[in-house]
Amino acid sequence: MKKAIILLILMVFSFQIFAQKNKEKKAEKVAQKQDTIRIANDSLEYEIIIIEVGFDSWLVTQQPKEFYSESFLETRNRFYVQTYNQRVLNPQRYDPDLYFQQINYEPNIHYGLDVNYMLYMYFEYFQKKYKQNLRYY
């Protein structure tokens, strides 16, 4: 009888551990799905897709897009893209796992507030998460 009770307790404990691991895996899958953000301007000519774990939850803690002027965002994005792309071309000095692909951002194209805001916010997140400073070459 004593062995049966111990066996039952072990089975319940094992089931609880298994159930907890399944919950964690499901939560991780949901978090990954939620961390993919796609933004496109009204005409759908330009879009930005950000796939970065943690970006979505970080973004909701930041100032809304209306806080920034479009000219401010465009100016910052031009500078950040230029710096980022220069680092892509210099893999001996900068981690190619962080700087793996150039960003095609043309300064004479009007991308709209949404796309500029998302790009700017991604650069801010990128700098904080990976301890990078895109403000200087």
Short mmCIF file of C-alpha atoms in Angstrom, two decimals:
data_model
loop_
_atom_site.label_atom_id
_atom_site.label_comp_id
_atom_site.label_asym_id
_atom_site.label_seq_id
_atom_site.Cartn_x
_atom_site.Cartn_y
_atom_site.Cartn_z
CA MET A 1 0.00 0.00 0.00
CA LYS A 2 2.82 2.36 0.90
CA LYS A 3 4.56 1.65 -2.43
CA ALA A 4 1.34 2.30 -4.34
CA ILE A 5 0.94 5.73 -2.70
CA ILE A 6 4.56 6.64 -3.44
CA LEU A 7 4.15 5.45 -7.03
CA LEU A 8 0.97 7.50 -7.39
CA ILE A 9 2.69 10.62 -6.02
CA LEU A 10 5.61 10.14 -8.43
CA MET A 11 3.21 9.75 -11.36
CA VAL A 12 1.31 12.92 -10.44
CA PHE A 13 4.57 14.83 -9.99
CA SER A 14 5.88 13.59 -13.37
CA PHE A 15 2.62 14.56 -15.07
CA GLN A 16 2.80 18.06 -13.59
CA ILE A 17 6.36 18.53 -14.87
CA PHE A 18 5.35 17.29 -18.34
CA ALA A 19 2.31 19.59 -18.41
CA GLN A 20 4.42 22.58 -17.33
CA LYS A 21 6.97 21.93 -20.10
CA ASN A 22 4.17 21.77 -22.69
CA LYS A 23 2.76 25.09 -21.44
CA GLU A 24 6.20 26.70 -21.69
CA LYS A 25 6.68 25.43 -25.26
CA LYS A 26 3.25 26.74 -26.29
CA ALA A 27 3.94 30.13 -24.68
CA GLU A 28 7.28 30.32 -26.48
CA LYS A 29 5.63 29.60 -29.84
CA VAL A 30 3.02 32.30 -29.19
CA ALA A 31 5.74 34.80 -28.24
CA GLN A 32 7.65 34.05 -31.43
CA LYS A 33 4.52 34.54 -33.54
CA GLN A 34 3.77 37.82 -31.79
CA ASP A 35 7.30 39.11 -32.36
CA THR A 36 6.86 39.26 -36.12
CA ILE A 37 5.64 42.69 -37.14
CA ARG A 38 4.72 43.72 -40.67
CA ILE A 39 4.04 47.37 -41.45
CA ALA A 40 3.24 48.74 -44.90
CA ASN A 41 2.31 52.21 -46.06
CA ASP A 42 -1.18 52.84 -47.46
CA SER A 43 -0.22 52.28 -51.08
CA LEU A 44 1.60 49.03 -50.14
CA GLU A 45 4.61 50.06 -52.18
CA TYR A 46 6.91 49.80 -49.18
CA GLU A 47 6.83 47.58 -46.16
CA ILE A 48 8.96 46.70 -43.21
CA ILE A 49 8.91 43.27 -41.60
CA ILE A 50 10.60 42.94 -38.23
CA ILE A 51 11.22 39.46 -36.88
CA GLU A 52 12.94 39.94 -33.55
CA VAL A 53 12.11 38.21 -30.29
CA GLY A 54 11.16 40.78 -27.68
CA PHE A 55 10.69 43.70 -30.08
CA ASP A 56 6.90 43.72 -29.88
CA SER A 57 6.81 43.79 -26.09
CA TRP A 58 9.50 46.48 -26.01
CA LEU A 59 7.70 48.59 -28.62
CA VAL A 60 4.53 48.95 -26.54
CA THR A 61 6.60 50.65 -23.81
CA GLN A 62 7.87 53.37 -26.19
CA GLN A 63 6.46 56.70 -27.29
CA PRO A 64 3.70 56.43 -29.93
CA LYS A 65 4.47 57.33 -33.54
CA GLU A 66 2.58 60.61 -33.18
CA PHE A 67 5.26 61.76 -30.72
CA TYR A 68 7.79 62.05 -33.56
CA SER A 69 7.70 64.21 -36.66
CA GLU A 70 8.18 62.41 -39.94
CA SER A 71 11.17 64.61 -40.79
CA PHE A 72 12.86 63.65 -37.50
CA LEU A 73 12.33 59.96 -38.23
CA GLU A 74 13.57 60.29 -41.81
CA THR A 75 16.71 62.13 -40.71
CA ARG A 76 17.54 59.56 -38.05
CA ASN A 77 16.77 56.63 -40.33
CA ARG A 78 19.04 57.97 -43.08
CA PHE A 79 21.90 58.21 -40.62
CA TYR A 80 21.21 54.85 -38.95
CA VAL A 81 20.87 53.05 -42.29
CA GLN A 82 24.10 54.57 -43.56
CA THR A 83 25.97 53.51 -40.42
CA TYR A 84 24.37 50.07 -40.39
CA ASN A 85 25.17 49.44 -44.06
CA GLN A 86 28.80 50.51 -43.57
CA ARG A 87 29.08 47.96 -40.80
CA VAL A 88 27.62 45.27 -43.04
CA LEU A 89 30.45 45.97 -45.48
CA ASN A 90 33.06 45.65 -42.73
CA PRO A 91 32.59 42.12 -41.27
CA GLN A 92 36.16 42.01 -39.94
CA ARG A 93 35.38 44.81 -37.53
CA TYR A 94 31.65 44.31 -36.85
CA ASP A 95 29.87 41.08 -36.00
CA PRO A 96 28.45 39.63 -39.24
CA ASP A 97 25.75 37.88 -37.20
CA LEU A 98 24.39 41.31 -36.26
CA TYR A 99 25.15 43.10 -39.51
CA PHE A 100 24.34 40.48 -42.12
CA GLN A 101 22.33 42.28 -44.80
CA GLN A 102 22.19 45.82 -46.10
CA ILE A 103 19.01 47.85 -45.70
CA ASN A 104 17.65 49.46 -48.84
CA TYR A 105 16.45 52.88 -47.67
CA GLU A 106 16.41 55.62 -50.29
CA PRO A 107 16.44 59.17 -48.86
CA ASN A 108 14.42 60.61 -51.76
CA ILE A 109 11.51 58.17 -51.34
CA HIS A 110 8.54 59.01 -49.10
CA TYR A 111 7.99 55.87 -47.01
CA GLY A 112 5.36 57.33 -44.73
CA LEU A 113 5.16 57.73 -40.97
CA ASP A 114 4.41 54.08 -40.16
CA VAL A 115 7.40 52.61 -42.00
CA ASN A 116 9.77 55.32 -40.75
CA TYR A 117 8.56 54.89 -37.18
CA MET A 118 9.03 51.12 -37.22
CA LEU A 119 12.49 51.37 -38.74
CA TYR A 120 13.55 54.00 -36.22
CA MET A 121 12.18 51.97 -33.32
CA TYR A 122 13.91 48.85 -34.56
CA PHE A 123 17.24 50.68 -34.67
CA GLU A 124 16.68 51.92 -31.11
CA TYR A 125 15.81 48.38 -29.97
CA PHE A 126 18.77 46.93 -31.87
CA GLN A 127 21.16 49.33 -30.14
CA LYS A 128 19.82 48.54 -26.68
CA LYS A 129 19.54 44.78 -27.08
CA TYR A 130 22.92 44.21 -28.71
CA LYS A 131 24.77 47.07 -27.00
CA GLN A 132 25.58 48.76 -30.31
CA ASN A 133 25.92 52.46 -30.98
CA LEU A 134 24.80 53.49 -34.45
CA ARG A 135 25.16 57.17 -33.64
CA TYR A 136 28.88 56.98 -34.38
CA TYR A 137 30.84 55.19 -37.09
#
